[in-house]
Amino acid sequence: MYREKMSCIYLVTFNDSKKVVHCEKCDLYDKVAAEFNITKSMKLCQWNSDFDEWIDVGNLENLPNKTKLTVKLTEESHCSTITSGTHTEPHFPIESASSSSSVTTVPLDSDEDEDSQTAEDMTSLANSHNTDPWIPPLIRTEPKALISSRVRSNKNWMVDYNLSKVPVHVLLGIEACKEDIVNITSSTRRGINQWLFNDLSSHALYPSSAEYNTVVMAFLRKFPFLADKNNKNPMGTWLEGIRQKFRDARRSMAHVPEVMAMKKKYGTKTQRPPLVETEITPAKRIRIMTQNIAEDEHSIAAYVKEMMKECKKNVKNMDLIKDRMQRTFVYRQEEAKNGSLTITDIIEKYPAYQFPAVIFDEAKRLFKVDLQEELKNASHSILPKLKKMLEPKLKSVPEALLHILKENEVLCCIPLLFTNKLDMFIQYSDQENSDVTTPYPCILATEHADPAVYVQKRWLCNCSTFGEALIVLITSYWIFDVRFPKALTCTLQLLSFVLKISETIQNPTVQKIINSL
């Protein structure tokens, strides 16, 4: 910006000191800083005789000669300072000229020598204020660095971070939500992710976790009603959305030195081996096991033998069977966990699993939740909304299967919400004595028989309803310590949430569905 070069004289006051300063108008800030040994951000105010008040100095070109000036430090009003070494580095809230971005905070790192903003950038941006803030000369003369350079943060990184102005189309979309994330549209979500990406990408090309969290927290403080409906992780979908934006953006930057360096350091050319679904992968879930001190190997063996004998009787004593399963619970869980028995061995050793009532009791011991009761509650509150979301996708389900499912179509077709493989969850056969094609727990539906549940392609039990079959299916993953298959992860996570098995949702796609419920 052009400034008039003319020697002027000013009476400048700073604290208790008064000095007469001779300089050109364009050098006024530097001259005042040198005279009073000021190394912090400051502003100048001039005396207005009409109102008997100090007013901010506007454009220096319009500042009259022989004017009374006073110096005011602007640490609190115009910037936040972070002490580093021998000087203080300010970052200013800057007003952008674009309509989509009006307020931005320019953060500077306090522990590293890398800079996220050049002197020229800060000076030109600062001139957009009504008052020209002064930047210490030491900051101005620092070496130029790439804006995209990684800034390693300390614990107080961007404590005062301010988001840029919300773009108009994004603000309209947010207002249309009526303060409820249930009403948010995909286009509004994409617009928000783009806005947050633009804001953070001006600071770092490879943001750290703290930087991601800071930006998303600033967004949710501004719009708290857009937080995910998850008390343990209310930022999950927004964090994943902005991370994905950075991944997509960096794919087209292979020639950028920073991207090349990161790929060289962390990249790998090895590919994952293809998944062959011939055997089930054990989950090795971490559990808090309660030691059954009263039982030893001899008593456990006696209980198992007694249970097997009772299961072979025509008239079975279910109370006795349930009691023996209760007494052997810890031992059976340890067997499944350490892999000493295969799934086939477990089914043969504990034939009581052929009774759904036994598996329902097992679920209560595993999850401390009555899954039958939770499914009943969900049928009134959640399933109607799921049905509405599923209706457009039921066209891909065979008519014969839909005819059998009837009112249970919502429960059994949840994989369609995530384009998961439906045949890994439920299969249809027009023959009663047929097998399933997946080793994972799966429901087999036939025309004239009750739904059956299979594990490792082996029959486990028959259920009277599809709701019971669903409970048996998802409980089987814990009974036999089976890892969720990748093709059904979203489906099983959603079911775990609906049935109150787990409230920890790691997949943002599942969280978006939950937000809609």
mmCIF file with all atom_site columns, C-alpha atoms in Angstrom, residues 113-273:
data_model
loop_
_atom_site.group_PDB
_atom_site.id
_atom_site.type_symbol
_atom_site.label_atom_id
_atom_site.label_alt_id
_atom_site.label_comp_id
_atom_site.label_asym_id
_atom_site.label_entity_id
_atom_site.label_seq_id
_atom_site.pdbx_PDB_ins_code
_atom_site.Cartn_x
_atom_site.Cartn_y
_atom_site.Cartn_z
_atom_site.occupancy
_atom_site.B_iso_or_equiv
_atom_site.pdbx_formal_charge
_atom_site.auth_seq_id
_atom_site.auth_comp_id
_atom_site.auth_asym_id
_atom_site.auth_atom_id
_atom_site.pdbx_PDB_model_num
ATOM 1   C CA . ASP A 1 113 ? 11.449  -22.692 14.481 1.00 0.00 ? 113 ASP A CA 1
ATOM 2   C CA . GLU A 1 114 ? 8.980   -23.409 11.696 1.00 0.00 ? 114 GLU A CA 1
ATOM 3   C CA . ASP A 1 115 ? 6.571   -20.572 10.828 1.00 0.00 ? 115 ASP A CA 1
ATOM 4   C CA . SER A 1 116 ? 3.053   -20.925 9.524  1.00 0.00 ? 116 SER A CA 1
ATOM 5   C CA . GLN A 1 117 ? 2.876   -17.366 8.186  1.00 0.00 ? 117 GLN A CA 1
ATOM 6   C CA . THR A 1 118 ? 5.353   -15.184 6.322  1.00 0.00 ? 118 THR A CA 1
ATOM 7   C CA . ALA A 1 119 ? 6.069   -11.550 7.208  1.00 0.00 ? 119 ALA A CA 1
ATOM 8   C CA . GLU A 1 120 ? 4.667   -10.320 3.894  1.00 0.00 ? 120 GLU A CA 1
ATOM 9   C CA . ASP A 1 121 ? 1.444   -12.271 4.407  1.00 0.00 ? 121 ASP A CA 1
ATOM 10  C CA . MET A 1 122 ? 0.922   -10.920 7.922  1.00 0.00 ? 122 MET A CA 1
ATOM 11  C CA . THR A 1 123 ? 1.644   -7.321  6.888  1.00 0.00 ? 123 THR A CA 1
ATOM 12  C CA . SER A 1 124 ? -0.679  -7.356  3.890  1.00 0.00 ? 124 SER A CA 1
ATOM 13  C CA . LEU A 1 125 ? -3.470  -9.033  5.819  1.00 0.00 ? 125 LEU A CA 1
ATOM 14  C CA . ALA A 1 126 ? -3.080  -6.700  8.763  1.00 0.00 ? 126 ALA A CA 1
ATOM 15  C CA . ASN A 1 127 ? -3.556  -3.683  6.499  1.00 0.00 ? 127 ASN A CA 1
ATOM 16  C CA . SER A 1 128 ? -7.174  -4.717  5.939  1.00 0.00 ? 128 SER A CA 1
ATOM 17  C CA . HIS A 1 129 ? -7.993  -3.468  9.471  1.00 0.00 ? 129 HIS A CA 1
ATOM 18  C CA . ASN A 1 130 ? -9.219  0.028   10.108 1.00 0.00 ? 130 ASN A CA 1
ATOM 19  C CA . THR A 1 131 ? -6.205  0.343   12.414 1.00 0.00 ? 131 THR A CA 1
ATOM 20  C CA . ASP A 1 132 ? -2.784  -0.716  11.142 1.00 0.00 ? 132 ASP A CA 1
ATOM 21  C CA . PRO A 1 133 ? -1.421  -3.000  13.876 1.00 0.00 ? 133 PRO A CA 1
ATOM 22  C CA . TRP A 1 134 ? 2.307   -2.928  14.335 1.00 0.00 ? 134 TRP A CA 1
ATOM 23  C CA . ILE A 1 135 ? 4.261   -6.169  13.970 1.00 0.00 ? 135 ILE A CA 1
ATOM 24  C CA . PRO A 1 136 ? 7.600   -6.420  15.801 1.00 0.00 ? 136 PRO A CA 1
ATOM 25  C CA . PRO A 1 137 ? 10.574  -6.141  13.390 1.00 0.00 ? 137 PRO A CA 1
ATOM 26  C CA . LEU A 1 138 ? 11.968  -9.464  14.617 1.00 0.00 ? 138 LEU A CA 1
ATOM 27  C CA . ILE A 1 139 ? 8.846   -11.201 13.347 1.00 0.00 ? 139 ILE A CA 1
ATOM 28  C CA . ARG A 1 140 ? 8.966   -9.359  10.037 1.00 0.00 ? 140 ARG A CA 1
ATOM 29  C CA . THR A 1 141 ? 12.512  -10.418 9.277  1.00 0.00 ? 141 THR A CA 1
ATOM 30  C CA . GLU A 1 142 ? 12.022  -14.125 9.992  1.00 0.00 ? 142 GLU A CA 1
ATOM 31  C CA . PRO A 1 143 ? 12.810  -16.453 7.046  1.00 0.00 ? 143 PRO A CA 1
ATOM 32  C CA . LYS A 1 144 ? 9.976   -17.279 4.670  1.00 0.00 ? 144 LYS A CA 1
ATOM 33  C CA . ALA A 1 145 ? 8.402   -20.736 5.132  1.00 0.00 ? 145 ALA A CA 1
ATOM 34  C CA . LEU A 1 146 ? 5.804   -22.699 3.253  1.00 0.00 ? 146 LEU A CA 1
ATOM 35  C CA . ILE A 1 147 ? 2.297   -22.063 4.549  1.00 0.00 ? 147 ILE A CA 1
ATOM 36  C CA . SER A 1 148 ? 1.674   -25.812 4.242  1.00 0.00 ? 148 SER A CA 1
ATOM 37  C CA . SER A 1 149 ? 4.621   -26.686 6.497  1.00 0.00 ? 149 SER A CA 1
ATOM 38  C CA . ARG A 1 150 ? 3.784   -28.850 9.492  1.00 0.00 ? 150 ARG A CA 1
ATOM 39  C CA . VAL A 1 151 ? 3.522   -26.907 12.746 1.00 0.00 ? 151 VAL A CA 1
ATOM 40  C CA . ARG A 1 152 ? 4.095   -29.093 15.764 1.00 0.00 ? 152 ARG A CA 1
ATOM 41  C CA . SER A 1 153 ? 1.883   -27.896 18.568 1.00 0.00 ? 153 SER A CA 1
ATOM 42  C CA . ASN A 1 154 ? 2.281   -27.604 22.283 1.00 0.00 ? 154 ASN A CA 1
ATOM 43  C CA . LYS A 1 155 ? -0.534  -28.290 24.711 1.00 0.00 ? 155 LYS A CA 1
ATOM 44  C CA . ASN A 1 156 ? -1.913  -24.769 24.301 1.00 0.00 ? 156 ASN A CA 1
ATOM 45  C CA . TRP A 1 157 ? -2.057  -24.827 20.501 1.00 0.00 ? 157 TRP A CA 1
ATOM 46  C CA . MET A 1 158 ? -4.643  -22.418 19.177 1.00 0.00 ? 158 MET A CA 1
ATOM 47  C CA . VAL A 1 159 ? -6.445  -21.974 22.481 1.00 0.00 ? 159 VAL A CA 1
ATOM 48  C CA . ASP A 1 160 ? -8.039  -18.826 21.063 1.00 0.00 ? 160 ASP A CA 1
ATOM 49  C CA . TYR A 1 161 ? -8.704  -20.309 17.636 1.00 0.00 ? 161 TYR A CA 1
ATOM 50  C CA . ASN A 1 162 ? -11.467 -18.547 15.711 1.00 0.00 ? 162 ASN A CA 1
ATOM 51  C CA . LEU A 1 163 ? -13.154 -20.056 12.694 1.00 0.00 ? 163 LEU A CA 1
ATOM 52  C CA . SER A 1 164 ? -13.460 -18.096 9.496  1.00 0.00 ? 164 SER A CA 1
ATOM 53  C CA . LYS A 1 165 ? -16.814 -16.638 8.504  1.00 0.00 ? 165 LYS A CA 1
ATOM 54  C CA . VAL A 1 166 ? -19.397 -19.275 7.648  1.00 0.00 ? 166 VAL A CA 1
ATOM 55  C CA . PRO A 1 167 ? -20.113 -19.358 3.884  1.00 0.00 ? 167 PRO A CA 1
ATOM 56  C CA . VAL A 1 168 ? -23.622 -18.189 3.065  1.00 0.00 ? 168 VAL A CA 1
ATOM 57  C CA . HIS A 1 169 ? -24.765 -21.476 1.490  1.00 0.00 ? 169 HIS A CA 1
ATOM 58  C CA . VAL A 1 170 ? -23.447 -23.434 4.486  1.00 0.00 ? 170 VAL A CA 1
ATOM 59  C CA . LEU A 1 171 ? -25.161 -21.097 6.941  1.00 0.00 ? 171 LEU A CA 1
ATOM 60  C CA . LEU A 1 172 ? -28.462 -21.479 5.097  1.00 0.00 ? 172 LEU A CA 1
ATOM 61  C CA . GLY A 1 173 ? -28.098 -25.266 5.248  1.00 0.00 ? 173 GLY A CA 1
ATOM 62  C CA . ILE A 1 174 ? -27.359 -25.154 8.981  1.00 0.00 ? 174 ILE A CA 1
ATOM 63  C CA . GLU A 1 175 ? -30.370 -22.915 9.618  1.00 0.00 ? 175 GLU A CA 1
ATOM 64  C CA . ALA A 1 176 ? -32.532 -25.382 7.686  1.00 0.00 ? 176 ALA A CA 1
ATOM 65  C CA . CYS A 1 177 ? -31.569 -28.074 10.218 1.00 0.00 ? 177 CYS A CA 1
ATOM 66  C CA . LYS A 1 178 ? -33.759 -26.304 12.801 1.00 0.00 ? 178 LYS A CA 1
ATOM 67  C CA . GLU A 1 179 ? -31.160 -26.947 15.507 1.00 0.00 ? 179 GLU A CA 1
ATOM 68  C CA . ASP A 1 180 ? -31.310 -30.731 15.140 1.00 0.00 ? 180 ASP A CA 1
ATOM 69  C CA . ILE A 1 181 ? -28.648 -32.869 13.466 1.00 0.00 ? 181 ILE A CA 1
ATOM 70  C CA . VAL A 1 182 ? -31.380 -35.273 12.372 1.00 0.00 ? 182 VAL A CA 1
ATOM 71  C CA . ASN A 1 183 ? -32.371 -32.747 9.687  1.00 0.00 ? 183 ASN A CA 1
ATOM 72  C CA . ILE A 1 184 ? -28.902 -32.166 8.256  1.00 0.00 ? 184 ILE A CA 1
ATOM 73  C CA . THR A 1 185 ? -28.546 -32.973 4.552  1.00 0.00 ? 185 THR A CA 1
ATOM 74  C CA . SER A 1 186 ? -25.592 -34.542 2.779  1.00 0.00 ? 186 SER A CA 1
ATOM 75  C CA . SER A 1 187 ? -24.923 -31.353 0.822  1.00 0.00 ? 187 SER A CA 1
ATOM 76  C CA . THR A 1 188 ? -24.823 -29.286 4.024  1.00 0.00 ? 188 THR A CA 1
ATOM 77  C CA . ARG A 1 189 ? -22.453 -31.786 5.628  1.00 0.00 ? 189 ARG A CA 1
ATOM 78  C CA . ARG A 1 190 ? -20.171 -31.641 2.584  1.00 0.00 ? 190 ARG A CA 1
ATOM 79  C CA . GLY A 1 191 ? -20.254 -27.844 2.686  1.00 0.00 ? 191 GLY A CA 1
ATOM 80  C CA . ILE A 1 192 ? -19.294 -27.814 6.371  1.00 0.00 ? 192 ILE A CA 1
ATOM 81  C CA . ASN A 1 193 ? -16.434 -30.240 5.754  1.00 0.00 ? 193 ASN A CA 1
ATOM 82  C CA . GLN A 1 194 ? -15.178 -28.067 2.894  1.00 0.00 ? 194 GLN A CA 1
ATOM 83  C CA . TRP A 1 195 ? -15.382 -24.941 5.053  1.00 0.00 ? 195 TRP A CA 1
ATOM 84  C CA . LEU A 1 196 ? -13.435 -26.564 7.925  1.00 0.00 ? 196 LEU A CA 1
ATOM 85  C CA . PHE A 1 197 ? -10.922 -27.983 5.449  1.00 0.00 ? 197 PHE A CA 1
ATOM 86  C CA . ASN A 1 198 ? -10.313 -24.552 3.917  1.00 0.00 ? 198 ASN A CA 1
ATOM 87  C CA . ASP A 1 199 ? -9.850  -23.089 7.379  1.00 0.00 ? 199 ASP A CA 1
ATOM 88  C CA . LEU A 1 200 ? -7.339  -25.673 8.601  1.00 0.00 ? 200 LEU A CA 1
ATOM 89  C CA . SER A 1 201 ? -5.484  -26.219 5.323  1.00 0.00 ? 201 SER A CA 1
ATOM 90  C CA . SER A 1 202 ? -4.191  -22.641 5.468  1.00 0.00 ? 202 SER A CA 1
ATOM 91  C CA . HIS A 1 203 ? -2.298  -23.731 8.571  1.00 0.00 ? 203 HIS A CA 1
ATOM 92  C CA . ALA A 1 204 ? -1.062  -27.258 7.872  1.00 0.00 ? 204 ALA A CA 1
ATOM 93  C CA . LEU A 1 205 ? -1.074  -29.851 5.123  1.00 0.00 ? 205 LEU A CA 1
ATOM 94  C CA . TYR A 1 206 ? -0.679  -32.680 7.640  1.00 0.00 ? 206 TYR A CA 1
ATOM 95  C CA . PRO A 1 207 ? -2.598  -31.526 10.741 1.00 0.00 ? 207 PRO A CA 1
ATOM 96  C CA . SER A 1 208 ? -2.017  -33.314 14.018 1.00 0.00 ? 208 SER A CA 1
ATOM 97  C CA . SER A 1 209 ? -4.785  -34.872 16.078 1.00 0.00 ? 209 SER A CA 1
ATOM 98  C CA . ALA A 1 210 ? -4.770  -31.862 18.389 1.00 0.00 ? 210 ALA A CA 1
ATOM 99  C CA . GLU A 1 211 ? -5.232  -29.529 15.427 1.00 0.00 ? 211 GLU A CA 1
ATOM 100 C CA . TYR A 1 212 ? -8.113  -31.575 14.024 1.00 0.00 ? 212 TYR A CA 1
ATOM 101 C CA . ASN A 1 213 ? -9.770  -31.638 17.443 1.00 0.00 ? 213 ASN A CA 1
ATOM 102 C CA . THR A 1 214 ? -9.299  -27.897 17.963 1.00 0.00 ? 214 THR A CA 1
ATOM 103 C CA . VAL A 1 215 ? -10.997 -26.965 14.697 1.00 0.00 ? 215 VAL A CA 1
ATOM 104 C CA . VAL A 1 216 ? -13.921 -29.354 15.200 1.00 0.00 ? 216 VAL A CA 1
ATOM 105 C CA . MET A 1 217 ? -14.400 -28.244 18.811 1.00 0.00 ? 217 MET A CA 1
ATOM 106 C CA . ALA A 1 218 ? -14.478 -24.612 17.675 1.00 0.00 ? 218 ALA A CA 1
ATOM 107 C CA . PHE A 1 219 ? -17.142 -25.571 15.133 1.00 0.00 ? 219 PHE A CA 1
ATOM 108 C CA . LEU A 1 220 ? -19.267 -27.451 17.689 1.00 0.00 ? 220 LEU A CA 1
ATOM 109 C CA . ARG A 1 221 ? -18.991 -24.595 20.179 1.00 0.00 ? 221 ARG A CA 1
ATOM 110 C CA . LYS A 1 222 ? -20.537 -22.408 17.498 1.00 0.00 ? 222 LYS A CA 1
ATOM 111 C CA . PHE A 1 223 ? -23.178 -24.989 16.511 1.00 0.00 ? 223 PHE A CA 1
ATOM 112 C CA . PRO A 1 224 ? -23.582 -27.383 19.499 1.00 0.00 ? 224 PRO A CA 1
ATOM 113 C CA . PHE A 1 225 ? -26.758 -28.936 18.088 1.00 0.00 ? 225 PHE A CA 1
ATOM 114 C CA . LEU A 1 226 ? -24.681 -30.489 15.271 1.00 0.00 ? 226 LEU A CA 1
ATOM 115 C CA . ALA A 1 227 ? -22.721 -32.729 17.653 1.00 0.00 ? 227 ALA A CA 1
ATOM 116 C CA . ASP A 1 228 ? -23.076 -36.469 17.120 1.00 0.00 ? 228 ASP A CA 1
ATOM 117 C CA . LYS A 1 229 ? -25.590 -38.220 19.350 1.00 0.00 ? 229 LYS A CA 1
ATOM 118 C CA . ASN A 1 230 ? -22.830 -40.100 21.111 1.00 0.00 ? 230 ASN A CA 1
ATOM 119 C CA . ASN A 1 231 ? -21.815 -39.012 24.597 1.00 0.00 ? 231 ASN A CA 1
ATOM 120 C CA . LYS A 1 232 ? -18.449 -40.743 24.324 1.00 0.00 ? 232 LYS A CA 1
ATOM 121 C CA . ASN A 1 233 ? -17.490 -39.263 20.962 1.00 0.00 ? 233 ASN A CA 1
ATOM 122 C CA . PRO A 1 234 ? -19.648 -36.297 19.881 1.00 0.00 ? 234 PRO A CA 1
ATOM 123 C CA . MET A 1 235 ? -17.103 -35.223 17.231 1.00 0.00 ? 235 MET A CA 1
ATOM 124 C CA . GLY A 1 236 ? -16.630 -38.563 15.454 1.00 0.00 ? 236 GLY A CA 1
ATOM 125 C CA . THR A 1 237 ? -18.293 -37.950 12.080 1.00 0.00 ? 237 THR A CA 1
ATOM 126 C CA . TRP A 1 238 ? -16.924 -34.414 11.747 1.00 0.00 ? 238 TRP A CA 1
ATOM 127 C CA . LEU A 1 239 ? -13.373 -35.506 12.539 1.00 0.00 ? 239 LEU A CA 1
ATOM 128 C CA . GLU A 1 240 ? -13.525 -38.304 9.997  1.00 0.00 ? 240 GLU A CA 1
ATOM 129 C CA . GLY A 1 241 ? -15.079 -36.008 7.389  1.00 0.00 ? 241 GLY A CA 1
ATOM 130 C CA . ILE A 1 242 ? -12.336 -33.386 7.595  1.00 0.00 ? 242 ILE A CA 1
ATOM 131 C CA . ARG A 1 243 ? -9.606  -36.052 7.731  1.00 0.00 ? 243 ARG A CA 1
ATOM 132 C CA . GLN A 1 244 ? -10.988 -37.567 4.540  1.00 0.00 ? 244 GLN A CA 1
ATOM 133 C CA . LYS A 1 245 ? -10.979 -34.126 2.888  1.00 0.00 ? 245 LYS A CA 1
ATOM 134 C CA . PHE A 1 246 ? -7.265  -33.824 3.619  1.00 0.00 ? 246 PHE A CA 1
ATOM 135 C CA . ARG A 1 247 ? -6.586  -37.330 2.292  1.00 0.00 ? 247 ARG A CA 1
ATOM 136 C CA . ASP A 1 248 ? -8.434  -36.544 -0.934 1.00 0.00 ? 248 ASP A CA 1
ATOM 137 C CA . ALA A 1 249 ? -6.647  -33.218 -1.331 1.00 0.00 ? 249 ALA A CA 1
ATOM 138 C CA . ARG A 1 250 ? -3.188  -34.726 -0.824 1.00 0.00 ? 250 ARG A CA 1
ATOM 139 C CA . ARG A 1 251 ? -3.757  -37.362 -3.505 1.00 0.00 ? 251 ARG A CA 1
ATOM 140 C CA . SER A 1 252 ? -3.416  -34.680 -6.177 1.00 0.00 ? 252 SER A CA 1
ATOM 141 C CA . MET A 1 253 ? -0.306  -33.200 -4.531 1.00 0.00 ? 253 MET A CA 1
ATOM 142 C CA . ALA A 1 254 ? 2.173   -35.991 -5.171 1.00 0.00 ? 254 ALA A CA 1
ATOM 143 C CA . HIS A 1 255 ? 4.649   -33.444 -6.559 1.00 0.00 ? 255 HIS A CA 1
ATOM 144 C CA . VAL A 1 256 ? 4.583   -31.249 -3.427 1.00 0.00 ? 256 VAL A CA 1
ATOM 145 C CA . PRO A 1 257 ? 7.865   -31.704 -1.490 1.00 0.00 ? 257 PRO A CA 1
ATOM 146 C CA . GLU A 1 258 ? 6.119   -32.114 1.856  1.00 0.00 ? 258 GLU A CA 1
ATOM 147 C CA . VAL A 1 259 ? 3.802   -34.818 0.513  1.00 0.00 ? 259 VAL A CA 1
ATOM 148 C CA . MET A 1 260 ? 6.714   -36.589 -1.164 1.00 0.00 ? 260 MET A CA 1
ATOM 149 C CA . ALA A 1 261 ? 8.657   -36.561 2.101  1.00 0.00 ? 261 ALA A CA 1
ATOM 150 C CA . MET A 1 262 ? 5.728   -37.952 4.103  1.00 0.00 ? 262 MET A CA 1
ATOM 151 C CA . LYS A 1 263 ? 5.054   -40.669 1.526  1.00 0.00 ? 263 LYS A CA 1
ATOM 152 C CA . LYS A 1 264 ? 8.711   -41.637 1.567  1.00 0.00 ? 264 LYS A CA 1
ATOM 153 C CA . LYS A 1 265 ? 8.695   -41.798 5.356  1.00 0.00 ? 265 LYS A CA 1
ATOM 154 C CA . TYR A 1 266 ? 5.369   -43.514 6.000  1.00 0.00 ? 266 TYR A CA 1
ATOM 155 C CA . GLY A 1 267 ? 4.228   -44.905 2.637  1.00 0.00 ? 267 GLY A CA 1
ATOM 156 C CA . THR A 1 268 ? 4.363   -48.567 1.718  1.00 0.00 ? 268 THR A CA 1
ATOM 157 C CA . LYS A 1 269 ? 4.000   -50.451 -1.533 1.00 0.00 ? 269 LYS A CA 1
ATOM 158 C CA . THR A 1 270 ? 2.832   -53.683 0.050  1.00 0.00 ? 270 THR A CA 1
ATOM 159 C CA . GLN A 1 271 ? -0.821  -54.547 -0.435 1.00 0.00 ? 271 GLN A CA 1
ATOM 160 C CA . ARG A 1 272 ? -3.140  -56.295 1.944  1.00 0.00 ? 272 ARG A CA 1
ATOM 161 C CA . PRO A 1 273 ? -3.632  -59.964 1.164  1.00 0.00 ? 273 PRO A CA 1
#
